Amino acid sequence: YARSDAGLVAYAVHFQGQSNAVFPSGGALAGFAEGAQRITDAHAEIGRLATAFANGVNAVQAAGDDLLGNNGAPMFAIGDPASQLTLVLDDPRGIAAATTGAGVRDNSNLAGFETLRSSGRFEEGVSSLATANAAALSARTTVAEAQSAMRDSAIAERTAAVGVNIDEEAVDLIRFQQAYQASTRVIQVARETLQSILDIR
């Protein structure tokens, strides 16, 4: 078992100096590998969305002037991983609302943020990612429940076919014991009767 820096899971069998990769097609091992793959893919997608968002916002900032008439400074710094965004512009006067050279009373550059929100589709990307993972989890849960039901049914069938019910066996044992005692009594009475007949002279 090995986990990469990205979080992916891999399996290998080592025997007599030989190593062979193993790719489970079902069960818990396949579930661990698939879960790790989904988490890694989700991290990559979140990183892509975060990078695109930060670069887009910073580009809109760079296209305008802030309240002091300066060119807009970057609003976000992209971290490592990219999903770790840092807000580097904490002064609201630094928002580049005005188009470059239009003066501090202009706010036409703000439309760039709205355009970025629509074209970037960042909220839609996050919602799609969450929905896809929720759907995958629901599907796997349904399969797991169905397989558990089939397993329980198979165990019940096997138990019914070859299993031993202790309560039923105890009742049968008592019944057979009583039958044996009754048979013993019948034999004893028959022996006594036969002996009585033989004793008549």
Short mmCIF file of N, CA, C and O in Angstrom, two decimals, residues 35 38-39 41-43 46 126-139:
data_model
loop_
_atom_site.label_atom_id
_atom_site.label_comp_id
_atom_site.label_asym_id
_atom_site.label_seq_id
_atom_site.Cartn_x
_atom_site.Cartn_y
_atom_site.Cartn_z
N GLY A 35 -11.91 6.37 -3.65
CA GLY A 35 -12.12 7.53 -2.80
C GLY A 35 -10.93 8.48 -2.85
O GLY A 35 -11.10 9.71 -2.95
N ARG A 38 -11.00 10.33 -6.16
CA ARG A 38 -12.02 11.38 -6.19
C ARG A 38 -11.57 12.59 -5.37
O ARG A 38 -11.79 13.74 -5.76
N ILE A 39 -10.97 12.35 -4.22
CA ILE A 39 -10.50 13.47 -3.39
C ILE A 39 -9.40 14.24 -4.11
O ILE A 39 -9.39 15.48 -4.12
N ASP A 41 -8.91 14.41 -7.37
CA ASP A 41 -9.53 15.14 -8.48
C ASP A 41 -10.27 16.38 -7.98
O ASP A 41 -10.22 17.44 -8.63
N ALA A 42 -10.94 16.25 -6.83
CA ALA A 42 -11.67 17.40 -6.27
C ALA A 42 -10.70 18.50 -5.87
O ALA A 42 -10.94 19.69 -6.12
N HIS A 43 -9.58 18.12 -5.25
CA HIS A 43 -8.57 19.12 -4.88
C HIS A 43 -8.04 19.84 -6.11
O HIS A 43 -7.86 21.07 -6.10
N ILE A 46 -10.76 22.22 -7.41
CA ILE A 46 -10.87 23.39 -6.53
C ILE A 46 -9.68 24.32 -6.74
O ILE A 46 -9.82 25.55 -6.80
N VAL A 126 -18.17 25.03 -8.37
CA VAL A 126 -18.16 24.45 -7.02
C VAL A 126 -19.41 23.62 -6.79
O VAL A 126 -19.35 22.51 -6.23
N SER A 127 -20.57 24.13 -7.24
CA SER A 127 -21.83 23.38 -7.08
C SER A 127 -21.79 22.07 -7.85
O SER A 127 -22.22 21.02 -7.35
N SER A 128 -21.27 22.10 -9.08
CA SER A 128 -21.17 20.89 -9.89
C SER A 128 -20.27 19.86 -9.25
O SER A 128 -20.57 18.66 -9.23
N LEU A 129 -19.16 20.33 -8.69
CA LEU A 129 -18.22 19.42 -8.02
C LEU A 129 -18.87 18.76 -6.81
O LEU A 129 -18.78 17.54 -6.63
N ALA A 130 -19.56 19.57 -6.00
CA ALA A 130 -20.23 19.02 -4.82
C ALA A 130 -21.34 18.06 -5.22
O ALA A 130 -21.51 16.98 -4.63
N THR A 131 -22.10 18.42 -6.26
CA THR A 131 -23.20 17.56 -6.72
C THR A 131 -22.68 16.24 -7.26
O THR A 131 -23.24 15.17 -6.99
N ALA A 132 -21.61 16.30 -8.05
CA ALA A 132 -21.05 15.08 -8.63
C ALA A 132 -20.56 14.14 -7.54
O ALA A 132 -20.80 12.92 -7.59
N ASN A 133 -19.88 14.67 -6.53
CA ASN A 133 -19.39 13.82 -5.45
C ASN A 133 -20.54 13.28 -4.60
O ASN A 133 -20.50 12.13 -4.16
N ALA A 134 -21.57 14.10 -4.39
CA ALA A 134 -22.74 13.62 -3.64
C ALA A 134 -23.45 12.52 -4.39
O ALA A 134 -23.88 11.51 -3.80
N ALA A 135 -23.58 12.67 -5.72
CA ALA A 135 -24.23 11.63 -6.53
C ALA A 135 -23.42 10.34 -6.51
O ALA A 135 -23.98 9.24 -6.42
N ALA A 136 -22.10 10.46 -6.61
CA ALA A 136 -21.24 9.27 -6.57
C ALA A 136 -21.36 8.56 -5.22
O ALA A 136 -21.46 7.33 -5.15
N LEU A 137 -21.38 9.35 -4.14
CA LEU A 137 -21.52 8.76 -2.80
C LEU A 137 -22.87 8.06 -2.66
O LEU A 137 -22.95 6.95 -2.13
N SER A 138 -23.93 8.70 -3.15
CA SER A 138 -25.26 8.10 -3.07
C SER A 138 -25.31 6.79 -3.86
O SER A 138 -25.88 5.79 -3.39
N ALA A 139 -24.70 6.79 -5.05
CA ALA A 139 -24.71 5.58 -5.87
C ALA A 139 -23.94 4.46 -5.18
O ALA A 139 -24.40 3.30 -5.15
#
